XYZ file of C-alpha atoms in Angstrom:
747
model
C 17.043 -21.915 -6.917
C 16.948 -25.715 -7.805
C 13.107 -27.088 -8.215
C 11.435 -28.268 -5.397
C 11.030 -31.630 -5.940
C 14.959 -32.120 -6.568
C 15.374 -30.481 -3.468
C 13.098 -32.430 -1.351
C 14.844 -35.530 -3.058
C 18.061 -34.860 -1.817
C 16.531 -33.991 1.836
C 15.101 -37.826 1.877
C 18.566 -38.969 0.523
C 20.213 -37.168 3.461
C 17.580 -38.261 6.174
C 17.651 -41.867 4.464
C 21.983 -41.840 5.244
C 23.048 -44.680 8.104
C 23.193 -42.545 11.642
C 25.664 -43.730 14.608
C 23.626 -44.650 17.284
C 26.345 -44.514 19.714
C 29.844 -43.774 20.497
C 32.624 -46.344 20.413
C 33.307 -45.966 23.896
C 29.498 -46.677 24.993
C 29.780 -50.568 23.726
C 28.834 -53.123 26.378
C 30.995 -54.445 29.501
C 31.956 -57.445 27.834
C 33.696 -55.319 25.117
C 36.021 -54.283 27.852
C 37.365 -57.817 29.027
C 38.330 -58.405 25.150
C 42.659 -58.653 23.998
C 43.459 -54.838 23.532
C 44.907 -55.824 19.623
C 41.428 -57.829 18.893
C 39.475 -54.713 20.763
C 41.489 -52.163 18.205
C 40.648 -54.144 15.179
C 37.238 -53.862 16.051
C 37.072 -50.408 17.065
C 38.712 -49.833 13.876
C 36.162 -51.786 11.710
C 33.263 -49.939 13.570
C 34.455 -46.732 12.875
C 34.553 -47.879 9.165
C 31.301 -48.839 9.564
C 29.626 -45.575 10.716
C 32.046 -43.633 7.861
C 34.637 -42.153 11.149
C 37.669 -43.798 10.300
C 40.473 -41.988 9.236
C 41.403 -45.458 6.772
C 38.890 -43.732 4.103
C 40.193 -40.219 3.310
C 38.128 -37.965 1.412
C 37.559 -38.720 -1.852
C 39.733 -36.308 -3.762
C 42.477 -35.597 -1.730
C 46.005 -36.015 -1.950
C 46.026 -38.411 0.598
C 43.342 -40.853 -1.136
C 45.301 -40.624 -4.084
C 48.249 -41.835 -2.034
C 45.470 -44.476 -0.465
C 44.748 -45.277 -3.551
C 48.403 -45.927 -5.211
C 49.697 -48.202 -2.243
C 46.289 -50.311 -2.395
C 47.613 -51.341 -5.919
C 51.262 -51.662 -4.853
C 49.487 -53.684 -2.089
C 47.593 -55.651 -4.309
C 50.832 -56.385 -6.999
C 53.036 -57.416 -4.370
C 50.780 -59.964 -3.086
C 50.151 -61.292 -6.484
C 54.021 -61.707 -7.158
C 54.332 -62.875 -3.517
C 51.900 -65.908 -4.027
C 52.919 -66.734 -7.528
C 56.525 -66.501 -6.375
C 55.734 -68.638 -3.535
C 54.114 -71.299 -5.681
C 56.928 -71.316 -7.947
C 59.298 -71.344 -5.353
C 57.893 -74.299 -3.202
C 56.984 -76.280 -6.769
C 61.311 -76.016 -7.178
C 62.209 -77.008 -3.827
C 61.843 -80.562 -4.400
C 63.813 -81.420 -7.219
C 66.650 -79.290 -5.360
C 66.113 -81.663 -2.294
C 66.618 -84.449 -4.838
C 70.127 -82.826 -5.908
C 71.209 -83.082 -2.207
C 70.766 -78.864 -1.649
C 69.584 -79.094 1.656
C 71.266 -76.794 3.882
C 70.966 -73.796 1.364
C 67.539 -74.376 0.977
C 66.527 -74.511 4.676
C 68.307 -71.399 5.090
C 66.953 -69.650 2.000
C 63.189 -71.015 3.228
C 63.627 -69.586 6.643
C 65.044 -65.956 5.154
C 62.466 -65.985 2.470
C 60.075 -66.558 5.603
C 60.866 -64.246 7.570
C 61.112 -61.351 4.766
C 57.687 -62.455 3.729
C 56.681 -61.770 7.275
C 58.472 -58.659 7.841
C 56.759 -57.341 4.268
C 53.257 -57.879 5.116
C 53.084 -57.170 8.572
C 55.592 -54.590 9.398
C 56.133 -50.786 9.103
C 58.822 -51.004 6.614
C 59.694 -48.042 4.000
C 57.251 -49.916 1.043
C 59.992 -49.618 -1.674
C 62.710 -51.333 0.955
C 60.472 -54.421 1.678
C 59.487 -54.346 -1.976
C 62.871 -54.747 -3.352
C 64.115 -56.972 -1.095
C 61.062 -59.454 -1.203
C 61.775 -59.890 -4.849
C 65.560 -59.789 -4.967
C 65.546 -62.756 -2.102
C 62.858 -64.483 -4.983
C 65.132 -64.005 -7.708
C 67.974 -65.375 -5.748
C 66.010 -68.440 -4.522
C 64.147 -68.857 -7.248
C 67.036 -68.889 -9.984
C 69.410 -70.910 -7.650
C 66.916 -73.729 -7.426
C 65.671 -74.004 -10.545
C 69.523 -73.668 -11.967
C 70.561 -76.392 -10.224
C 67.590 -78.090 -10.684
C 67.885 -77.914 -14.168
C 64.419 -77.103 -15.066
C 64.717 -74.337 -17.462
C 61.298 -74.192 -18.587
C 59.827 -73.591 -14.568
C 62.870 -71.257 -14.431
C 62.083 -69.112 -18.146
C 58.351 -68.641 -16.521
C 59.362 -67.652 -12.684
C 61.652 -65.170 -13.935
C 59.001 -64.081 -16.321
C 56.916 -63.001 -13.553
C 59.957 -61.366 -11.719
C 60.410 -59.223 -14.539
C 57.010 -58.470 -15.088
C 55.923 -58.016 -11.341
C 59.441 -55.564 -10.812
C 58.719 -53.393 -13.590
C 55.045 -52.544 -12.370
C 56.168 -52.301 -8.824
C 59.377 -50.638 -9.502
C 57.302 -47.988 -12.500
C 54.589 -47.321 -9.771
C 57.157 -46.479 -7.180
C 58.517 -43.856 -10.296
C 61.639 -42.993 -8.034
C 65.224 -42.666 -10.202
C 66.906 -45.491 -7.839
C 64.221 -47.621 -8.712
C 64.339 -47.201 -12.296
C 68.146 -48.348 -11.661
C 66.751 -51.331 -9.696
C 64.738 -52.207 -12.291
C 67.119 -52.094 -15.259
C 69.634 -53.385 -13.304
C 67.134 -56.408 -12.684
C 66.558 -56.636 -16.196
C 70.186 -57.126 -17.117
C 70.605 -59.521 -14.653
C 68.055 -61.728 -16.341
C 69.693 -61.269 -18.856
C 73.313 -62.531 -18.393
C 71.657 -65.460 -17.020
C 69.730 -66.271 -20.084
C 72.977 -65.319 -22.629
C 75.174 -67.218 -20.424
C 73.699 -70.299 -21.175
C 72.643 -70.692 -17.462
C 68.803 -71.322 -18.671
C 69.551 -72.583 -22.430
C 72.869 -73.596 -23.461
C 72.373 -72.947 -26.657
C 72.373 -69.468 -26.225
C 75.647 -68.841 -24.104
C 77.817 -66.201 -25.314
C 81.207 -66.953 -26.278
C 83.832 -66.209 -23.263
C 86.377 -65.364 -25.708
C 84.065 -62.220 -27.119
C 83.994 -60.066 -24.084
C 82.314 -57.335 -26.206
C 79.452 -59.508 -26.862
C 78.835 -59.358 -22.768
C 79.179 -55.958 -22.824
C 76.744 -55.054 -25.900
C 73.827 -57.558 -24.546
C 74.780 -56.103 -21.388
C 73.557 -52.422 -22.630
C 70.778 -53.875 -24.677
C 69.328 -55.175 -22.061
C 69.900 -52.640 -19.236
C 68.544 -50.008 -22.133
C 65.330 -52.884 -22.852
C 64.836 -52.101 -18.313
C 64.835 -48.886 -18.587
C 61.885 -48.770 -21.812
C 60.391 -51.139 -20.277
C 60.359 -49.048 -16.780
C 59.802 -45.999 -17.750
C 56.591 -47.078 -20.498
C 55.296 -48.180 -17.192
C 55.867 -45.037 -15.703
C 53.981 -43.088 -17.961
C 51.229 -45.728 -18.296
C 50.888 -45.066 -14.432
C 51.353 -41.266 -14.076
C 48.803 -40.961 -17.058
C 46.202 -43.187 -14.735
C 47.315 -40.726 -11.645
C 46.339 -38.163 -13.790
C 43.132 -39.654 -14.409
C 42.588 -40.621 -11.150
C 43.851 -36.961 -9.851
C 41.516 -35.368 -12.422
C 38.594 -37.559 -11.540
C 39.143 -37.025 -7.987
C 38.822 -33.270 -8.542
C 35.791 -33.549 -10.580
C 34.907 -35.821 -7.124
C 35.401 -32.907 -4.395
C 33.514 -30.388 -6.676
C 30.534 -32.579 -6.856
C 30.901 -33.042 -3.091
C 31.561 -29.312 -2.687
C 28.311 -28.524 -4.673
C 26.586 -31.206 -2.210
C 27.567 -29.200 0.394
C 26.361 -26.060 -0.888
C 23.266 -27.483 -2.372
C 22.678 -29.237 1.623
C 23.478 -25.743 2.879
C 21.202 -23.681 0.352
C 18.232 -26.540 0.782
C 18.281 -25.678 4.780
C 18.140 -22.454 4.634
C 15.095 -22.919 2.218
C 13.542 -24.748 4.269
C 14.516 -22.698 7.599
C 13.189 -19.625 5.454
C 10.181 -21.657 4.655
C 9.338 -23.186 7.683
C 10.180 -20.054 9.784
C 9.097 -16.857 7.690
C 6.118 -14.621 9.238
C 4.887 -14.323 5.484
C 2.917 -17.085 4.323
C 4.675 -18.932 1.354
C 2.830 -21.490 -1.175
C 2.783 -23.324 -4.015
C -0.064 -24.612 -6.583
C -1.061 -26.064 -9.185
C -2.868 -24.618 -12.254
C -5.993 -26.212 -11.417
C -6.277 -23.635 -8.304
C -5.214 -27.034 -5.704
C -2.164 -26.451 -3.268
C 1.157 -27.964 -3.962
C 2.784 -26.917 -0.332
C 1.998 -24.490 2.523
C 4.438 -23.304 5.048
C 3.150 -23.122 8.762
C 2.867 -18.685 8.602
C 0.207 -19.529 5.773
C -1.380 -22.031 7.509
C -1.623 -19.222 11.021
C -2.667 -16.495 8.767
C -6.477 -18.091 7.535
C -7.157 -19.964 10.646
C -5.621 -23.099 10.373
C -3.444 -25.670 13.045
C -1.169 -27.351 10.467
C -0.541 -26.518 6.523
C -1.487 -30.019 5.842
C -5.065 -29.247 7.555
C -5.388 -26.188 4.789
C -4.115 -27.770 2.078
C -6.763 -30.696 2.664
C -9.859 -28.467 3.732
C -9.031 -26.104 0.622
C -10.227 -27.992 -2.283
C -10.406 -25.660 -4.644
C -8.685 -21.755 -4.013
C -10.877 -19.945 -6.186
C -14.451 -20.994 -4.534
C -12.771 -21.893 -1.086
C -10.697 -18.761 -0.118
C -11.727 -15.720 -2.558
C -14.386 -13.615 -0.929
C -14.984 -12.311 -4.757
C -13.993 -15.211 -6.761
C -13.479 -12.154 -9.866
C -10.603 -11.225 -7.939
C -8.493 -14.710 -8.657
C -9.904 -14.730 -12.332
C -8.297 -10.878 -12.009
C -4.813 -12.647 -10.463
C -5.205 -15.634 -13.238
C -5.025 -12.955 -15.961
C -2.554 -11.029 -15.173
C -0.031 -14.200 -14.124
C -0.564 -15.276 -18.110
C 0.301 -12.255 -19.360
C 3.152 -11.505 -17.670
C 4.336 -14.568 -16.019
C 4.341 -12.846 -12.407
C 2.400 -10.841 -10.390
C 3.296 -8.162 -7.767
C 1.901 -6.818 -5.056
C -1.942 -8.319 -5.627
C -4.518 -7.086 -2.957
C -7.571 -9.556 -2.625
C -10.236 -10.217 0.059
C -10.333 -13.844 0.744
C -12.168 -16.001 3.874
C -10.416 -17.542 6.856
C -11.004 -20.893 8.513
C -13.702 -19.579 11.210
C -15.860 -17.436 7.995
C -14.077 -14.246 8.852
C -12.768 -11.827 5.944
C -9.232 -10.732 5.707
C -7.072 -9.123 3.182
C -3.787 -10.562 1.768
C -1.351 -9.097 -0.805
C 0.480 -11.308 -2.728
C 3.672 -11.189 -5.139
C 3.627 -15.318 -7.456
C 5.386 -16.135 -10.122
C 4.920 -19.013 -12.700
C 7.204 -21.723 -12.669
C 7.684 -23.654 -16.453
C 9.117 -26.942 -17.780
C 11.780 -26.406 -20.945
C 9.231 -26.314 -23.137
C 7.494 -23.391 -21.482
C 4.300 -24.987 -19.748
C 3.483 -23.877 -16.159
C 4.237 -26.527 -13.893
C 3.207 -24.694 -10.506
C 2.623 -21.215 -9.091
C 4.741 -20.223 -6.157
C 4.593 -17.177 -4.115
C 4.118 -15.061 -1.114
C 1.556 -13.393 0.908
C 1.287 -11.094 3.834
C -1.769 -10.557 5.833
C -2.682 -6.420 5.574
C -6.218 -6.393 6.819
C -5.105 -4.306 9.437
C -3.437 -1.995 6.799
C -6.794 -2.024 4.855
C -8.852 -1.125 7.827
C -6.684 1.632 8.954
C -7.350 2.936 4.962
C -10.798 2.391 5.210
C -10.735 4.435 8.707
C -9.200 7.338 6.900
C -11.095 7.225 3.995
C -14.564 7.504 6.393
C -12.875 10.053 8.216
C -12.130 12.120 5.185
C -15.580 11.976 3.782
C -17.128 12.282 7.017
C -14.522 15.491 6.920
C -15.709 16.401 3.591
C -19.326 16.033 4.784
C -18.806 18.492 7.685
C -17.329 20.833 4.943
C -20.336 20.835 2.733
C -22.384 21.253 5.716
C -20.634 24.135 7.268
C -20.358 25.934 4.008
C -24.424 25.252 3.376
C -24.424 27.101 7.095
C -22.611 30.137 5.603
C -23.279 30.078 2.316
C -27.428 30.171 2.407
C -29.453 31.701 5.280
C -32.637 29.480 3.502
C -33.172 27.163 6.570
C -35.125 25.032 4.570
C -31.856 24.077 2.221
C -29.455 23.523 4.812
C -31.309 20.954 6.650
C -31.635 19.012 2.916
C -28.080 19.193 2.436
C -27.487 18.225 5.762
C -29.563 15.323 5.919
C -28.323 14.033 2.387
C -25.067 13.956 4.477
C -26.134 12.079 7.217
C -28.149 9.086 5.584
C -24.534 8.946 3.367
C -22.273 8.797 6.035
C -24.379 7.326 8.582
C -25.337 4.883 6.532
C -29.224 4.482 7.428
C -32.515 4.863 5.552
C -33.785 8.276 6.549
C -33.578 11.161 8.306
C -35.576 13.717 9.729
C -35.231 17.326 11.724
C -38.414 17.813 14.460
C -37.960 21.888 15.114
C -39.185 23.157 18.921
C -41.166 25.700 19.078
C -39.834 27.694 21.879
C -43.557 29.599 22.819
C -45.519 26.542 22.330
C -42.825 24.010 23.095
C -43.872 21.708 20.681
C -41.730 19.571 18.203
C -42.895 20.639 14.010
C -41.377 18.635 11.348
C -39.071 20.577 9.394
C -37.601 18.328 6.947
C -36.572 14.713 5.775
C -34.784 12.303 3.510
C -34.984 8.223 2.494
C -38.682 8.080 3.450
C -41.256 6.479 1.469
C -44.307 7.823 2.042
C -45.390 11.629 4.012
C -45.766 9.605 7.216
C -43.679 11.829 9.677
C -44.565 15.454 7.845
C -47.470 16.085 9.906
C -45.554 15.346 13.253
C -46.257 17.552 16.402
C -44.965 16.642 19.732
C -44.698 17.893 22.921
C -41.490 17.656 24.760
C -41.822 15.043 26.527
C -44.168 12.633 24.144
C -42.895 9.890 22.038
C -38.772 9.200 22.092
C -38.059 12.279 20.120
C -39.979 14.095 23.114
C -38.136 12.390 25.869
C -34.785 13.048 23.847
C -35.880 17.087 23.689
C -36.840 17.134 27.420
C -34.067 15.395 28.825
C -31.160 16.577 26.567
C -29.909 12.934 25.516
C -29.917 10.316 22.756
C -32.245 7.739 22.607
C -31.574 4.213 20.783
C -34.806 2.192 19.930
C -34.020 -1.146 17.960
C -36.495 -3.568 16.844
C -39.342 -1.663 16.383
C -41.813 -3.721 14.507
C -42.703 -5.428 18.001
C -42.812 -2.328 20.131
C -45.861 -0.217 20.852
C -44.585 2.887 19.919
C -45.865 6.720 19.665
C -45.197 6.490 16.058
C -49.116 6.526 16.186
C -49.355 9.978 15.292
C -48.980 8.892 11.600
C -50.987 5.743 10.296
C -48.236 5.267 7.531
C -45.172 4.900 9.871
C -45.513 1.310 9.880
C -45.275 0.914 5.892
C -42.009 2.369 6.118
C -40.806 -0.996 7.998
C -38.328 0.381 10.131
C -36.157 -1.458 13.031
C -34.032 1.206 14.406
C -34.692 5.057 15.365
C -32.143 7.182 17.030
C -33.260 10.564 18.371
C -30.746 12.693 18.917
C -31.632 16.489 20.714
C -30.181 19.293 18.532
C -28.839 21.869 21.361
C -27.030 25.410 20.223
C -25.676 27.957 22.814
C -27.429 25.683 25.968
C -31.080 25.897 24.429
C -32.853 23.186 23.018
C -33.452 24.163 19.440
C -34.997 20.316 17.994
C -34.520 16.795 17.643
C -32.393 14.792 15.314
C -34.339 11.685 13.944
C -32.134 8.579 11.805
C -34.016 5.482 10.726
C -32.703 2.377 9.585
C -34.890 -0.797 7.976
C -32.187 -2.948 9.419
C -30.161 -3.735 12.910
C -27.437 -0.464 13.278
C -24.163 -1.730 14.252
C -22.777 1.111 15.012
C -19.432 1.677 17.117
C -18.305 4.509 19.429
C -16.804 6.357 16.093
C -19.727 5.902 14.610
C -21.400 7.363 17.477
C -19.368 10.250 18.089
C -19.586 11.076 14.508
C -23.478 11.235 14.728
C -23.372 13.588 17.900
C -21.076 15.620 15.423
C -23.392 16.106 12.698
C -25.906 16.881 15.552
C -24.512 19.961 16.880
C -24.054 20.903 12.909
C -28.058 20.290 12.568
C -27.995 22.613 15.941
C -25.730 25.070 14.620
C -27.702 25.394 11.378
C -30.971 25.956 13.017
C -29.745 28.599 15.394
C -28.072 30.686 12.649
C -30.557 30.483 11.053
C -32.783 31.450 13.148
C -30.567 34.329 14.440
C -30.663 35.368 10.725
C -34.107 35.327 10.543
C -34.278 37.825 13.497
C -31.882 39.667 12.604
C -34.031 40.492 9.031
C -37.022 40.979 11.123
C -35.569 43.238 13.096
C -33.963 45.005 10.270
C -37.543 44.986 9.036
C -39.117 46.763 12.004
C -36.175 49.036 12.158
C -36.464 50.160 8.407
C -40.075 50.344 8.765
C -39.484 52.498 12.002
C -37.554 54.718 10.319
C -39.565 55.107 6.986
C -42.416 55.597 9.114
C -40.581 58.318 10.933
C -39.714 60.133 7.756
C -43.028 60.006 6.158
C -43.892 61.928 9.629
C -41.231 64.621 9.150
C -42.475 64.739 5.662
C -46.448 65.476 6.713
C -45.064 68.070 9.362
C -43.906 69.934 6.543
C -46.633 70.143 4.956
C -48.935 70.751 7.495
C -47.013 73.893 8.064
C -47.006 74.849 4.693
C -50.489 74.431 3.571
C -49.453 75.905 0.557
C -47.918 72.243 -0.657
C -49.835 69.703 0.767
C -49.525 66.255 0.053
C -46.875 67.737 -2.181
C -44.421 65.230 -1.169
C -45.908 62.071 -1.388
C -46.990 63.152 -5.017
C -43.468 64.230 -5.904
C -41.936 61.098 -4.109
C -44.185 58.767 -6.086
C -43.502 60.300 -9.247
C -39.920 60.858 -8.301
C -39.643 56.740 -7.922
C -41.208 56.381 -11.070
C -38.925 58.217 -13.497
C -35.926 56.876 -11.035
C -36.807 53.388 -12.097
C -37.664 53.672 -15.688
C -33.508 55.793 -15.776
C -32.170 52.176 -14.480
C -31.837 53.205 -11.203
C -31.526 50.034 -8.909
C -33.881 48.854 -5.915
C -30.608 49.776 -3.061
C -30.699 53.301 -4.591
C -34.208 53.905 -5.194
C -34.542 52.983 -1.813
C -32.380 56.352 -0.761
C -34.025 58.132 -3.384
C -37.441 57.599 -1.568
C -36.082 58.684 1.372
C -34.623 61.845 0.166
C -37.654 62.744 -2.180
C -39.184 62.766 1.383
C -36.867 65.005 2.846
C -36.056 67.295 0.216
C -37.852 70.529 1.944
C -36.370 69.393 5.455
C -34.507 72.347 5.265
C -37.373 74.560 5.205
C -37.446 73.820 8.781
C -34.867 76.406 9.663
C -37.160 79.094 7.450
C -39.113 81.517 9.788
C -42.787 81.152 9.306
C -42.800 85.215 8.228
C -40.553 84.310 5.408
C -42.194 81.120 4.341
C -45.655 81.777 4.591
C -45.564 85.368 3.139
C -48.260 85.478 0.554
C -46.618 88.437 -1.133
C -43.316 88.157 -3.096
C -40.134 88.113 -1.180
C -37.459 90.621 -0.786
C -33.763 89.785 -1.749
C -32.907 89.694 1.776
C -35.877 86.867 2.148
C -34.736 84.902 -0.883
C -31.468 84.849 0.562
C -32.831 82.827 3.542
C -34.907 80.624 1.446
C -32.168 79.522 -0.594
C -30.478 78.284 2.209
C -32.553 75.656 2.899
C -30.603 73.441 1.343
C -27.520 73.936 3.508
C -29.911 73.696 6.346
C -31.175 70.168 5.263
C -27.248 68.960 4.793
C -26.803 70.546 8.402
C -29.532 68.794 9.858
C -28.744 64.987 8.241
C -25.519 64.976 7.428
C -24.417 63.837 10.959
C -27.446 60.688 10.818
C -25.442 57.358 8.748
C -28.879 55.914 7.906
C -30.091 59.043 5.878
C -26.295 60.034 4.629
C -26.900 58.346 1.396
C -29.951 60.210 0.854
C -28.853 63.509 1.090
C -28.516 64.292 -2.693
C -32.093 65.784 -3.279
C -32.422 67.556 -0.106
C -29.005 69.085 -0.692
C -28.866 69.037 -4.809
C -32.230 69.654 -5.784
C -32.151 73.343 -6.654
C -29.001 72.963 -8.674
C -29.576 73.808 -12.323
C -27.591 71.910 -15.447
C -25.841 75.265 -16.700
C -24.476 75.843 -13.733
C -26.843 78.999 -12.382
C -28.529 77.056 -9.267
C -27.694 77.132 -5.310
C -26.611 76.710 -3.000
C -23.181 75.429 -4.565
C -23.784 76.322 -8.878
C -22.780 72.629 -9.697
C -22.704 72.021 -13.293
C -23.711 69.080 -15.702
C -23.166 66.099 -14.251
C -21.439 67.368 -11.174
C -25.178 67.476 -9.644
C -26.108 63.533 -8.629
C -28.244 62.107 -10.521
C -31.184 61.525 -7.786
C -30.955 65.560 -7.481
C -31.380 66.170 -11.470
C -34.375 63.564 -11.720
C -35.952 65.071 -8.596
C -35.568 68.676 -9.981
C -37.426 67.973 -13.147
C -40.251 66.332 -10.877
C -40.349 69.068 -8.481
C -40.885 71.902 -10.944
C -43.190 69.859 -12.529
C -45.234 69.360 -9.220
C -44.741 72.891 -8.586
C -46.028 74.353 -11.786
C -49.440 71.781 -11.820
C -50.656 73.041 -8.389
C -51.784 76.511 -7.257
C -50.091 78.963 -5.519
C -51.385 81.990 -3.321
C -49.564 84.140 -6.118
C -50.507 81.907 -8.970
C -53.273 79.508 -10.553
C -51.730 75.862 -11.514
C -50.481 75.658 -15.028
C -52.056 73.596 -17.768
C -50.457 69.885 -18.657
C -49.341 71.131 -21.971
C -48.019 74.414 -20.847
C -45.682 72.470 -18.122
C -44.466 70.176 -20.745
C -43.197 73.154 -23.269
C -41.838 74.690 -19.968
C -39.111 71.425 -19.416
C -38.934 71.094 -23.043
C -37.917 74.589 -23.246
C -35.501 74.496 -20.189
C -34.102 71.402 -21.232
C -29.801 71.802 -21.194
C -30.274 74.449 -19.234
C -32.124 74.079 -15.985
C -32.901 69.965 -16.558
C -30.936 67.407 -17.907
C -31.404 66.804 -20.950
C -31.654 62.929 -20.741
C -33.351 63.401 -17.731
C -36.320 65.274 -19.912
C -36.127 62.572 -22.495
C -37.130 59.834 -19.765
C -39.808 62.112 -18.227
C -41.468 62.952 -21.608
C -41.420 59.319 -22.473
C -42.967 58.591 -18.763
C -45.946 61.492 -19.464
C -46.330 59.791 -23.124
C -46.796 56.432 -21.188
C -49.306 57.615 -18.620
C -51.228 59.160 -21.717
């Protein structure tokens, strides 16, 4: 693309070309009253002045060459006619003195007639030229010959030879070459015949000399004519080349004009902004689209108003500096985004592509580029980013709700997201006590003082109480000038809040509390902001409801577990009351079993089942008759069979209770022995559950240390010895080692 200044000059010259103001047919009425011939000449002249006449063919065409050659021939012909006429008139007086009246009159009439016919009638050119020159030759030679004016005759004939050679050489045909040669030969015959100079007369008795002289003269005429033709052909070739060059130049100008018209059309009608600016941050040219983008009425207004691009348009001047840096390093900038001011002060985002135009030395002349308004796209991107962040915030809140049952922790995470995503300064949650109907502070974020940590409001009291009671969102602005209910805290004014928004927390149709958000500036929240606020409030309500449900469930589970354990303890006490010999035995072995199990690394969950199993270890004796269970004497073999069935009785009683099934190991297996000689199933080694192996040592230890109807209690040392002795046969050796360490620790 040519530089803009060059294109502008071409357009300027084009605009300054003369324009036809009216057509020839729209002349004043007096024009129609002129003679037809004069009107035709005037019309032709008018068309010539308007650049429309066919007499001026387009440069570089064949018609233009013929026109040029015809003009040259006409000029030569006119010159020859004028010179010949002068010489002829100068010879008339001497010829009249000689008495040549009739011949001169006839010759003059014929000459004038041919002269008129040659210049004013349309006759083939070479016929006109040849006829006129031939008549000039006859008249001039005849008059000068008879008048005896040899010098005048010589000048006339010399002029005739030159004019004839030029005219016929320019015509260039074979016939004209012959005619020119014959003319020169005829002149030569006149000379050598002595008609002009008697001293050159050839002797008539030697005709060979006449023939040789005629051939020499004929050859001279031919050579002169051919030389002139070559000269004219060379001139014509140069004219053809010049015409071709002129035509190429005209085509280039037409292409340039078309390109400039296209560029101008694109520049003026493009939807994108097109500009040129100087390295000094001033606009050179601006198209209408760019002026519209920036809110100006015209490009001239924008170019005049924006004196400094960096300071006048850019919201962040550092963006302009970055743009200049990239342009200097790479020579062009593509897809550069910047935030700029419009005429009315509003801000838009533009996407520009610019290149540097340099001179031959590499110096920057100006910058030119295109830009488009991408404000809507940027807003859409920002909205997508906001929505993505808000979805991430909701996901974080969901994870906090599902991953933690700590309500305070969940509320802190939720409030952090609320403050960040809504762009407010502070937020808190007030929870409703369903029994007292009082809103109490539960968690907060962003407060400078503990202003609201001791809040207690009844439903209907204050903005938060009204929001909770009426179950609708309340927005309060200009808090500084209002008499509010925040007298509940003497420090509230120091927070400097301007806006407060109270949203009720409703889950499953029940009011759980109120979410309060505060901002120290007026909140400019649109409908999307309000919807997101309500969504966050729903999440908070769900978090509160879930936490309350979990708390209630935990409380219910604890109450149920306590009820189970109390029931088990009641059963064990009932067994002790039935068998007075083992009174308090169950409580003692339970406590010692838990100590030993804990020392061996049993988990807390398993310890719970160990405790329940220890409490119910003799539950099977409920199936043993009192006559056997309370018999003071030794039992018979048949009675031992029944007595040893109590572990099976325990299994039959407890196995159908899901809650007690994990505790069956002790009631069912505590009479099994390490060497496999125990009952009821004869399990051996590690086939015996660990809880049963632990309890077996404790049960024997407590039984030997207690009085029975059939024996006295053993001493501590004797019991320990018995336990050591039965290690590996009755008891698990590892359990015995742990038991001995426990006893040593108690000592």
